[in-house]
XYZ file of C-alpha atoms in Angstrom:
681
model
C -38.620 -27.086 -21.358
C -42.208 -27.986 -20.219
C -43.197 -31.635 -20.544
C -46.149 -30.978 -22.927
C -43.829 -29.146 -25.346
C -41.344 -32.042 -25.291
C -44.128 -34.559 -25.958
C -45.437 -32.433 -28.809
C -41.934 -32.271 -30.270
C -41.549 -36.042 -29.995
C -44.904 -36.624 -31.695
C -43.937 -34.172 -34.422
C -40.627 -35.974 -34.929
C -42.365 -39.347 -35.054
C -44.914 -38.005 -37.517
C -42.175 -36.636 -39.712
C -40.424 -39.994 -39.674
C -43.572 -41.938 -40.555
C -45.077 -39.532 -43.068
C -47.254 -36.445 -42.861
C -50.163 -37.007 -40.460
C -53.686 -36.673 -41.881
C -52.798 -37.659 -45.456
C -54.072 -40.998 -46.974
C -51.732 -43.154 -49.016
C -52.870 -43.773 -52.654
C -52.507 -47.552 -52.146
C -54.630 -47.621 -49.035
C -57.487 -49.469 -50.827
C -55.339 -52.275 -52.195
C -55.595 -55.646 -50.425
C -51.904 -55.822 -49.811
C -51.575 -52.179 -49.008
C -51.530 -52.815 -45.296
C -48.722 -55.303 -45.532
C -46.683 -53.070 -47.847
C -47.202 -49.964 -45.796
C -46.508 -51.823 -42.620
C -43.282 -53.116 -44.079
C -42.189 -49.701 -45.141
C -43.240 -48.242 -41.827
C -41.204 -50.861 -40.020
C -38.202 -50.065 -42.203
C -38.589 -46.335 -41.575
C -38.873 -46.820 -37.855
C -35.835 -49.016 -37.931
C -33.863 -46.358 -39.807
C -35.081 -43.566 -37.515
C -34.446 -45.518 -34.341
C -32.230 -43.470 -32.035
C -32.020 -40.450 -34.412
C -33.086 -38.063 -31.613
C -30.555 -39.335 -29.051
C -27.457 -37.312 -30.082
C -29.513 -34.134 -30.358
C -31.100 -34.641 -26.964
C -27.596 -34.919 -25.531
C -26.606 -31.679 -27.315
C -29.685 -29.965 -25.922
C -28.922 -31.231 -22.438
C -25.432 -29.747 -22.351
C -26.399 -26.482 -24.122
C -24.126 -26.991 -27.141
C -23.768 -24.225 -29.799
C -25.865 -24.412 -32.983
C -22.881 -25.525 -35.076
C -22.574 -28.727 -33.049
C -25.983 -29.981 -34.280
C -24.564 -30.580 -37.751
C -22.044 -33.127 -36.472
C -24.352 -36.192 -36.123
C -25.581 -35.751 -39.729
C -22.056 -35.284 -41.062
C -20.874 -38.331 -39.120
C -23.714 -40.519 -40.527
C -22.884 -39.472 -44.057
C -19.210 -40.140 -43.485
C -20.048 -43.608 -42.178
C -22.229 -44.345 -45.237
C -25.459 -44.769 -43.295
C -28.714 -45.402 -45.237
C -30.559 -42.456 -46.717
C -33.511 -43.110 -44.387
C -31.165 -42.804 -41.387
C -29.664 -39.539 -42.680
C -33.133 -38.145 -43.428
C -34.273 -39.050 -39.914
C -31.214 -37.330 -38.470
C -31.941 -34.217 -40.567
C -35.520 -34.112 -39.261
C -34.354 -34.671 -35.703
C -31.716 -31.919 -36.135
C -34.297 -29.390 -37.333
C -36.601 -30.305 -34.479
C -33.755 -30.015 -31.943
C -32.707 -26.605 -33.330
C -36.290 -25.383 -33.027
C -36.385 -26.632 -29.460
C -33.005 -24.977 -28.768
C -34.213 -21.698 -30.263
C -37.348 -21.827 -28.138
C -35.308 -22.536 -25.017
C -32.862 -19.697 -25.769
C -35.749 -17.338 -26.348
C -37.250 -18.313 -23.026
C -33.912 -17.848 -21.271
C -33.441 -14.475 -22.921
C -36.915 -13.335 -21.949
C -36.304 -14.616 -18.435
C -33.052 -12.594 -18.232
C -34.819 -9.517 -19.579
C -37.666 -9.854 -17.100
C -35.168 -10.423 -14.288
C -33.229 -7.282 -15.261
C -36.428 -5.259 -15.465
C -37.505 -6.634 -12.086
C -34.137 -5.746 -10.520
C -34.334 -2.244 -11.993
C -37.857 -1.807 -10.659
C -36.580 -3.007 -7.270
C -33.785 -0.406 -7.418
C -36.355 2.229 -8.272
C -38.549 1.244 -5.339
C -35.660 1.790 -2.923
C -34.295 4.851 -4.709
C -31.580 6.596 -2.733
C -29.030 7.593 -5.341
C -30.433 8.562 -8.748
C -27.053 8.271 -10.486
C -26.614 4.711 -9.190
C -30.041 3.676 -10.551
C -29.381 5.262 -13.948
C -25.966 3.589 -14.155
C -27.559 0.215 -13.386
C -30.179 0.747 -16.115
C -27.551 1.625 -18.715
C -25.311 -1.296 -17.697
C -28.195 -3.804 -17.914
C -29.392 -2.442 -21.242
C -25.904 -2.792 -22.690
C -25.519 -6.320 -21.332
C -28.890 -7.640 -22.542
C -28.676 -6.054 -25.994
C -25.039 -7.183 -26.300
C -23.846 -3.781 -27.546
C -20.411 -2.196 -27.251
C -21.738 1.029 -25.692
C -24.885 2.231 -23.933
C -25.522 5.762 -22.734
C -28.231 8.061 -21.439
C -28.624 11.766 -22.160
C -30.861 14.282 -20.373
C -32.230 17.627 -21.510
C -30.942 20.793 -19.840
C -33.805 23.345 -19.943
C -31.595 26.176 -18.658
C -29.022 25.840 -21.457
C -31.455 24.560 -24.043
C -29.414 21.492 -24.987
C -28.809 17.856 -24.044
C -25.856 16.429 -22.110
C -24.457 12.977 -21.389
C -25.605 11.837 -17.932
C -24.372 8.204 -17.868
C -22.144 6.218 -20.256
C -21.179 2.546 -20.142
C -18.472 1.049 -22.363
C -17.360 4.459 -23.658
C -13.617 5.114 -24.006
C -13.515 8.547 -25.697
C -13.446 11.573 -23.381
C -14.842 13.895 -26.062
C -17.842 11.592 -26.567
C -18.518 11.433 -22.807
C -18.547 15.244 -22.612
C -20.807 15.830 -25.640
C -23.571 18.424 -25.401
C -26.139 18.224 -28.208
C -28.311 21.084 -29.343
C -32.044 20.364 -29.489
C -32.872 18.637 -32.801
C -29.278 17.649 -33.557
C -28.134 14.086 -34.219
C -30.143 10.914 -33.820
C -30.968 11.850 -30.243
C -32.454 15.138 -31.423
C -34.695 13.250 -33.842
C -35.867 10.931 -31.042
C -36.537 13.922 -28.768
C -38.470 15.791 -31.470
C -40.708 12.873 -32.464
C -40.867 11.082 -29.083
C -40.367 7.843 -31.019
C -37.542 5.287 -31.163
C -35.086 5.573 -34.035
C -32.449 3.136 -35.207
C -29.658 3.388 -37.743
C -27.386 0.579 -38.849
C -24.818 3.051 -40.254
C -24.823 6.430 -38.497
C -22.632 8.388 -40.921
C -24.628 7.283 -43.986
C -27.996 8.090 -42.480
C -29.379 11.463 -43.593
C -32.668 11.326 -41.688
C -31.257 13.493 -38.899
C -29.119 16.617 -38.671
C -25.373 15.939 -38.580
C -23.156 18.476 -36.784
C -19.380 18.658 -36.590
C -19.200 18.355 -32.787
C -21.547 15.348 -32.607
C -19.993 13.557 -35.582
C -16.512 14.123 -34.135
C -17.538 12.624 -30.797
C -19.239 9.619 -32.447
C -16.215 9.098 -34.703
C -13.844 9.257 -31.697
C -15.911 6.533 -30.021
C -16.011 4.523 -33.269
C -19.804 4.004 -33.218
C -21.655 2.784 -36.329
C -25.037 1.259 -35.433
C -27.140 3.218 -32.918
C -30.643 2.843 -31.505
C -32.258 5.499 -29.344
C -35.553 5.482 -27.410
C -37.140 8.482 -25.663
C -37.403 9.051 -21.910
C -40.803 10.641 -21.417
C -42.634 12.151 -18.470
C -46.207 12.661 -19.584
C -46.035 14.360 -22.981
C -42.538 15.701 -22.463
C -39.315 14.080 -23.610
C -36.681 14.569 -20.905
C -33.887 12.534 -22.459
C -32.865 9.593 -24.616
C -31.521 6.099 -23.834
C -29.096 4.757 -26.459
C -27.432 1.458 -27.316
C -24.696 1.401 -29.958
C -22.202 -0.917 -31.677
C -18.885 -0.196 -33.329
C -19.950 -2.280 -36.341
C -22.917 -2.420 -38.696
C -25.844 -4.141 -36.981
C -29.579 -4.528 -37.433
C -31.438 -4.185 -34.122
C -34.431 -6.518 -33.737
C -37.883 -5.290 -32.771
C -37.721 -7.154 -29.454
C -34.424 -5.448 -28.597
C -35.863 -2.001 -29.333
C -38.877 -2.815 -27.169
C -36.594 -3.952 -24.336
C -34.598 -0.707 -24.545
C -37.901 1.177 -24.408
C -38.802 -0.648 -21.203
C -35.513 0.415 -19.628
C -36.136 3.982 -20.814
C -39.548 3.963 -19.112
C -37.915 2.819 -15.859
C -35.217 5.496 -16.173
C -37.880 8.169 -16.660
C -39.727 6.841 -13.619
C -36.518 6.966 -11.591
C -35.917 10.587 -12.576
C -39.516 11.497 -11.796
C -39.289 9.755 -8.417
C -36.036 11.563 -7.616
C -37.605 14.908 -8.524
C -40.587 14.176 -6.295
C -38.274 13.149 -3.448
C -36.286 16.365 -3.855
C -39.456 18.446 -3.810
C -40.682 16.573 -0.738
C -37.392 17.089 1.060
C -37.465 20.783 0.150
C -40.993 21.096 1.474
C -40.058 19.315 4.702
C -37.012 21.514 5.054
C -39.190 24.578 4.599
C -41.558 23.375 7.301
C -38.669 22.668 9.639
C -37.242 26.126 8.975
C -40.610 27.738 9.681
C -40.803 25.840 12.952
C -37.296 26.959 13.857
C -38.191 30.587 13.118
C -41.234 30.327 15.370
C -39.103 28.882 18.157
C -36.435 31.555 17.666
C -39.047 34.313 17.803
C -40.393 32.995 21.050
C -36.901 33.033 22.602
C -35.546 36.281 21.093
C -36.514 38.538 24.006
C -34.987 36.114 26.464
C -31.724 36.044 24.470
C -31.572 39.835 24.294
C -31.974 40.088 28.058
C -29.383 37.384 28.585
C -26.733 39.059 26.430
C -27.345 42.429 28.118
C -26.665 40.858 31.518
C -23.560 39.042 30.262
C -22.017 42.140 28.673
C -22.652 44.206 31.781
C -20.955 41.525 33.885
C -17.960 41.441 31.540
C -17.454 45.197 31.796
C -17.723 45.148 35.571
C -15.184 42.347 36.052
C -12.752 43.747 33.456
C -13.220 41.117 30.753
C -11.365 41.247 27.446
C -12.388 41.609 23.808
C -12.326 37.871 23.211
C -14.522 37.319 26.272
C -17.139 39.567 24.661
C -16.865 37.658 21.377
C -17.245 34.325 23.186
C -20.292 35.509 25.121
C -22.023 36.839 22.003
C -21.118 33.639 20.097
C -22.926 31.589 22.724
C -26.000 33.821 22.741
C -26.293 34.136 18.943
C -25.458 30.465 18.392
C -22.716 31.336 15.919
C -19.020 32.179 15.662
C -18.189 35.785 16.567
C -14.597 36.984 16.162
C -12.873 40.289 16.799
C -10.849 41.371 13.761
C -8.345 44.199 13.488
C -9.440 46.996 11.159
C -6.901 46.220 8.354
C -8.045 42.580 8.226
C -11.786 43.363 8.033
C -13.625 43.903 4.682
C -12.980 47.616 4.080
C -16.251 48.554 2.369
C -18.480 46.704 4.840
C -16.491 48.102 7.788
C -16.800 51.696 6.575
C -20.509 51.211 5.870
C -21.088 49.873 9.387
C -19.167 52.772 10.951
C -21.082 55.371 8.900
C -24.532 53.852 9.520
C -23.927 52.823 13.123
C -25.397 49.385 12.422
C -24.131 45.904 11.629
C -24.094 45.215 7.878
C -24.198 41.976 5.962
C -21.120 40.850 4.012
C -21.787 37.633 2.105
C -22.821 35.082 4.729
C -21.214 37.161 7.514
C -22.248 40.236 9.521
C -19.819 43.077 10.241
C -20.220 45.452 13.192
C -17.650 48.265 13.335
C -15.806 48.812 16.626
C -15.071 52.529 16.645
C -14.138 55.346 19.011
C -15.217 58.618 17.458
C -13.774 58.664 13.939
C -11.139 56.051 14.744
C -11.761 52.498 13.581
C -10.450 50.020 16.140
C -11.621 46.839 14.407
C -14.815 44.853 13.874
C -16.917 42.107 15.380
C -17.575 39.521 12.659
C -20.412 37.018 12.947
C -19.442 34.109 10.673
C -21.800 32.043 8.513
C -25.086 33.499 9.819
C -26.791 35.208 6.819
C -30.318 35.125 8.271
C -29.692 37.316 11.314
C -32.771 38.319 13.314
C -33.198 42.116 13.804
C -33.006 41.721 17.580
C -29.856 39.604 17.237
C -28.462 42.272 14.918
C -28.929 44.867 17.646
C -27.272 42.473 20.095
C -24.202 42.304 17.823
C -24.139 46.117 17.583
C -24.361 46.473 21.373
C -21.475 44.024 21.734
C -19.411 46.153 19.314
C -19.981 49.209 21.542
C -18.867 47.296 24.637
C -15.800 46.064 22.716
C -14.792 49.634 21.820
C -14.984 50.641 25.515
C -12.818 47.684 26.517
C -10.284 48.477 23.782
C -9.992 52.092 24.897
C -9.468 50.953 28.483
C -6.876 48.417 27.373
C -5.135 51.039 25.241
C -4.836 53.377 28.211
C -3.376 50.576 30.319
C -1.033 49.531 27.517
C 0.212 53.073 27.005
C 0.925 53.337 30.713
C 2.804 50.016 30.641
C 4.736 51.112 27.538
C 5.849 54.249 29.283
C 6.985 52.218 32.279
C 8.886 49.764 30.033
C 10.456 52.649 28.132
C 11.541 54.340 31.339
C 13.156 51.129 32.596
C 15.076 50.688 29.331
C 16.133 54.330 29.411
C 17.501 53.791 32.905
C 19.409 50.680 31.756
C 20.909 52.684 28.886
C 21.709 55.890 30.761
C 21.647 55.599 34.542
C 24.768 53.612 35.361
C 24.615 54.457 39.049
C 21.117 53.073 39.656
C 20.683 50.350 42.269
C 20.659 46.924 40.464
C 18.164 45.561 42.972
C 15.657 48.305 42.180
C 16.121 47.760 38.441
C 15.581 43.997 38.842
C 12.424 44.557 40.916
C 10.999 46.921 38.318
C 11.771 44.405 35.572
C 10.112 41.578 37.528
C 6.874 43.574 37.794
C 6.985 43.904 33.990
C 7.712 40.150 33.619
C 11.191 40.830 32.217
C 14.172 38.738 33.362
C 17.350 40.847 33.382
C 19.482 37.789 34.172
C 18.520 36.016 30.918
C 20.484 36.323 27.669
C 19.229 39.247 25.566
C 20.006 41.098 22.374
C 19.721 44.866 22.015
C 18.114 45.925 18.710
C 18.115 49.340 17.059
C 15.192 49.844 14.635
C 14.570 52.678 12.182
C 11.881 53.378 9.560
C 13.024 53.517 5.941
C 9.857 54.818 4.240
C 10.032 58.387 2.965
C 7.661 60.886 4.622
C 6.159 64.009 3.119
C 6.617 66.263 6.144
C 7.490 66.607 9.794
C 3.995 65.684 10.991
C 3.925 62.531 8.910
C 7.406 61.578 10.084
C 6.469 62.082 13.740
C 3.328 59.990 13.248
C 5.366 57.211 11.604
C 7.803 57.210 14.532
C 4.921 56.960 17.001
C 3.513 53.991 15.103
C 6.932 52.317 15.129
C 7.284 52.888 18.855
C 3.768 51.531 19.497
C 4.477 48.401 17.397
C 7.848 47.883 19.104
C 6.280 48.327 22.552
C 3.602 45.752 21.727
C 6.247 43.332 20.463
C 8.362 43.848 23.592
C 5.366 43.299 25.888
C 4.469 40.004 24.172
C 8.114 38.815 24.278
C 8.792 39.850 27.904
C 11.226 42.530 26.738
C 11.542 46.327 26.823
C 11.258 49.073 24.213
C 11.888 52.807 24.094
C 12.032 55.605 21.509
C 15.570 56.898 21.001
C 17.753 58.687 18.417
C 14.944 59.048 15.863
C 14.115 55.354 16.008
C 13.337 52.657 18.527
C 15.536 50.492 20.739
C 14.372 47.059 21.915
C 15.755 44.709 24.526
C 14.479 41.184 23.718
C 15.377 37.823 25.268
C 17.019 35.197 23.056
C 15.343 31.798 22.931
C 17.541 28.668 23.116
C 19.014 27.947 19.680
C 18.102 31.417 18.391
C 20.753 33.816 17.062
C 20.939 37.593 17.148
C 20.762 37.742 13.336
C 17.609 35.596 13.204
C 16.003 37.725 15.929
C 16.900 40.930 14.047
C 15.460 39.684 10.749
C 12.285 38.421 12.408
C 11.844 41.737 14.233
C 12.342 43.706 10.994
C 9.613 41.661 9.288
C 7.155 41.945 12.188
C 7.640 45.686 12.685
C 7.481 46.336 8.938
C 4.202 44.416 8.717
C 2.773 46.324 11.680
C 3.602 49.829 10.364
C 3.285 49.005 6.628
C 6.721 50.466 5.903
C 10.227 48.962 5.646
C 12.013 48.808 9.014
C 15.775 48.189 9.315
C 16.990 46.448 12.480
C 20.567 46.109 13.738
C 21.282 43.735 16.621
C 24.051 43.395 19.164
C 25.745 40.157 20.025
C 23.989 38.215 22.819
C 24.548 39.821 26.221
C 23.707 38.811 29.752
C 23.259 39.105 32.592
C 22.398 42.760 31.942
C 23.297 44.050 35.384
C 26.753 42.440 35.495
C 28.376 45.704 34.362
C 26.832 49.196 34.403
C 27.537 49.810 30.703
C 26.426 46.410 29.347
C 23.179 47.620 27.729
C 24.714 50.896 26.502
C 27.629 49.093 24.819
C 25.274 46.580 23.208
C 23.086 49.433 21.924
C 26.139 51.132 20.381
C 26.996 47.864 18.585
C 23.383 47.521 17.350
C 23.526 51.109 16.026
C 26.737 50.334 14.110
C 25.082 47.257 12.553
C 22.047 49.355 11.640
C 24.208 51.995 9.935
C 26.166 49.289 8.101
C 22.959 47.716 6.762
C 21.852 51.055 5.359
C 25.292 51.747 3.824
C 25.249 48.321 2.165
C 21.836 49.009 0.621
C 20.059 46.449 2.831
C 17.368 48.785 4.143
C 14.371 46.893 5.497
C 16.571 43.949 6.559
C 17.842 42.836 9.950
C 21.272 41.607 10.973
C 23.897 41.327 13.699
C 27.685 41.719 13.516
C 28.076 37.969 13.001
C 26.336 38.321 9.637
C 28.932 40.708 8.127
C 31.948 38.419 7.907
C 35.231 40.200 8.650
C 33.312 43.514 8.885
C 31.670 42.047 11.948
C 35.042 42.116 13.706
C 35.035 45.880 13.268
C 31.367 46.336 14.212
C 31.243 44.123 17.284
C 31.786 45.703 20.666
C 33.961 42.742 21.605
C 36.137 41.192 18.894
C 34.856 37.629 18.518
C 37.896 36.324 16.605
C 37.278 32.689 17.462
C 33.677 32.952 16.317
C 34.723 34.558 13.001
C 37.325 31.856 12.332
C 34.850 29.110 13.157
C 32.116 30.560 10.930
C 34.536 31.046 8.024
C 36.835 27.986 7.964
C 35.628 25.943 10.927
C 34.515 23.022 8.756
C 37.975 22.770 7.158
C 39.692 22.912 10.557
C 37.409 20.193 11.884
C 37.995 18.035 8.793
C 41.787 18.269 9.197
C 41.504 17.390 12.884
C 39.291 14.357 12.215
C 41.107 12.998 9.153
C 44.688 14.205 9.705
C 44.658 15.940 6.286
C 46.457 19.132 5.153
C 43.571 21.177 3.741
C 44.479 24.280 5.817
C 48.127 24.133 4.737
C 47.019 23.673 1.110
C 44.708 26.711 1.372
C 47.552 28.828 2.803
C 49.874 27.811 -0.020
C 47.139 28.252 -2.665
C 46.471 31.870 -1.689
C 50.207 32.579 -1.192
C 50.879 31.315 -4.746
C 48.300 33.635 -6.276
C 45.614 30.912 -6.440
C 47.690 28.930 -8.972
C 47.479 25.128 -8.584
C 50.708 24.676 -10.579
C 52.760 26.914 -8.265
C 50.983 25.493 -5.232
C 52.063 21.940 -6.040
C 55.684 23.139 -6.293
C 55.423 24.878 -2.930
C 53.929 21.793 -1.285
C 56.074 19.306 -3.261
C 53.017 17.240 -4.270
C 51.450 16.325 -7.581
C 49.088 18.856 -9.133
C 46.259 16.268 -8.977
C 46.707 16.129 -5.210
C 46.283 19.911 -5.056
C 43.148 19.665 -7.219
C 41.670 16.934 -5.021
C 42.303 18.929 -1.847
C 40.788 22.109 -3.315
C 37.773 20.109 -4.473
C 37.309 18.869 -0.918
C 37.597 22.472 0.347
C 34.872 23.506 -2.104
C 32.548 20.799 -0.794
C 33.179 21.954 2.771
C 32.957 25.732 2.247
C 30.575 25.998 -0.705
C 30.982 26.551 -4.436
C 31.550 30.312 -4.058
C 34.572 30.023 -1.750
C 36.908 31.486 -4.437
C 34.757 34.576 -5.073
C 36.622 37.796 -4.172
C 34.623 38.521 -1.022
C 34.740 34.948 0.305
C 38.399 34.556 -0.615
C 39.245 37.703 1.368
C 37.359 36.426 4.429
C 38.990 32.987 4.164
C 42.509 34.489 3.938
C 41.800 36.695 6.960
C 40.434 33.710 8.893
C 43.526 31.641 7.972
C 45.830 34.376 9.246
C 43.844 34.841 12.465
C 43.874 31.063 12.924
C 47.672 31.053 12.682
C 47.991 34.035 15.035
C 45.697 32.386 17.568
C 48.501 29.933 18.352
C 46.718 26.802 17.154
C 49.277 24.182 16.247
C 48.655 22.949 12.687
C 47.897 19.234 12.390
C 50.716 16.862 11.419
C 51.199 16.362 7.647
C 49.300 13.505 6.040
C 48.039 12.480 2.629
C 44.709 14.201 1.729
């Protein structure tokens, strides 16, 4: 507190203790008046001596207002003279006034500091939301309210929405949208004046609506004050402070909230100006870029013409063309197969002979006559220059020429691959060295392990022409697959036969299923694929490939008989039927696939699971008869069968699995394997 104020307070306290200054005592004219008054004055000063001390101490440590009553109460309790108590009362009142003045100054200092900090935030505005959040947080803190929030008008929707909330806990309240003129905020927006209510639900000065009242009730608000955010003569929003109890807001608090509202409006105005400035700068930059692009467009067109001509002369590929055009057009150009391109845009480009826009992309059809081969797609380049558009169209023409040339070469290679496979299937007396040399030129390794696959279309066709076309498409897809997998393919017996190498860890069944999916996707019809067991080397015996093809055909026919058209499989996938389908009876493989885990368990643990299974099936799958046959307790039988179920799967007693398991048990016995010695399971 300033020194002059403290001195004034001390003089006021002294004056109060001695009597009211400026007034003359009625006995002032008496001869002994001076002595009497002096005596009384001395007595009063004596009584008031030190009355201010406890209150100065309270002021120094910033004690609450209630603490100032303690010195008076203590004096009364101690029976001090009335003059002493009166002096303490006067000193208390003076100290409370000083305390109130100091608190007011501190409060005003905090308010000015908050306003200064907000103005500082506004001066360095980078994030409008951050500034608005800071304004709402400071308003809530300084007004000491439960909630503060800021709403902005939405001219497009004609209503008001919550932009920032602080202290809110109700989701519905935070998502409120208020129609113009609704609620207390609507009244503030209409009149451009502050409004305050100490009990929202009992105030009928503004329009209550169900949605607003529900949101306010969810938040539990009672007392609300709102001040307008104005830009010129227009109200753009409202800044609110609210309590969850009845409260009367003071004039100074409303004025402070108005100051924050003015800063919020300035922040919004500054952000709008910054956005407009950035947009203008962006427009200028774009105009400059267009000018620069125009100046270089002829040079780019000449450059791309030279590059495309060079690509054609040196036998470049489709993706080389796309890469060259990508570099020239400063974008991403991709070649897309016709089925994967946007159908309407592709057809429009083919019909018009020009590239067409599709969203932010450009589509240029790659066609040969009436046949669509695909499209060149320029990604994410909506503002394509007319000259660049013609460049993309010229690249599409070059791509079609390259595709036709590649198709001719591919068809020639397919014929060569088909002829080699035909010779492997039919010509048993051909020289193996010549066959191996031909395969090497086609990057096929006849010494590697292969599987022979027989593939057939399953889609119904309307006539002979459609069926022949479908078979040609299947052969083309199979030939492409064989070329990419270093295999061979040929059309045969109304379908297609493939010779594909097996990767390490791959099985014939997995290869057959994968091939069925890939061919079906390529021709858009179900394709059934039967596979032989792995074979190799292919030239070890003259009939190796022919025998494997016969096995693949049997698997294919079995799949169709079992109603598994469109699937792929090998003999190993058919259980005991596989023993009949396979060219070579793989008994050991069948036994291992069927009961191998039980055999291995018995060998590791010395248990009698195999013997128990034999007895169980021999006794008609009756645990009671089985325990008699084995001379063990029925619980032992149950425990062993439970272990078998965990090893073979829950469905091991189904009719089909049970048949396979019994066959595998018998083949295991016939194979001459000595059963393990008896032991407790």
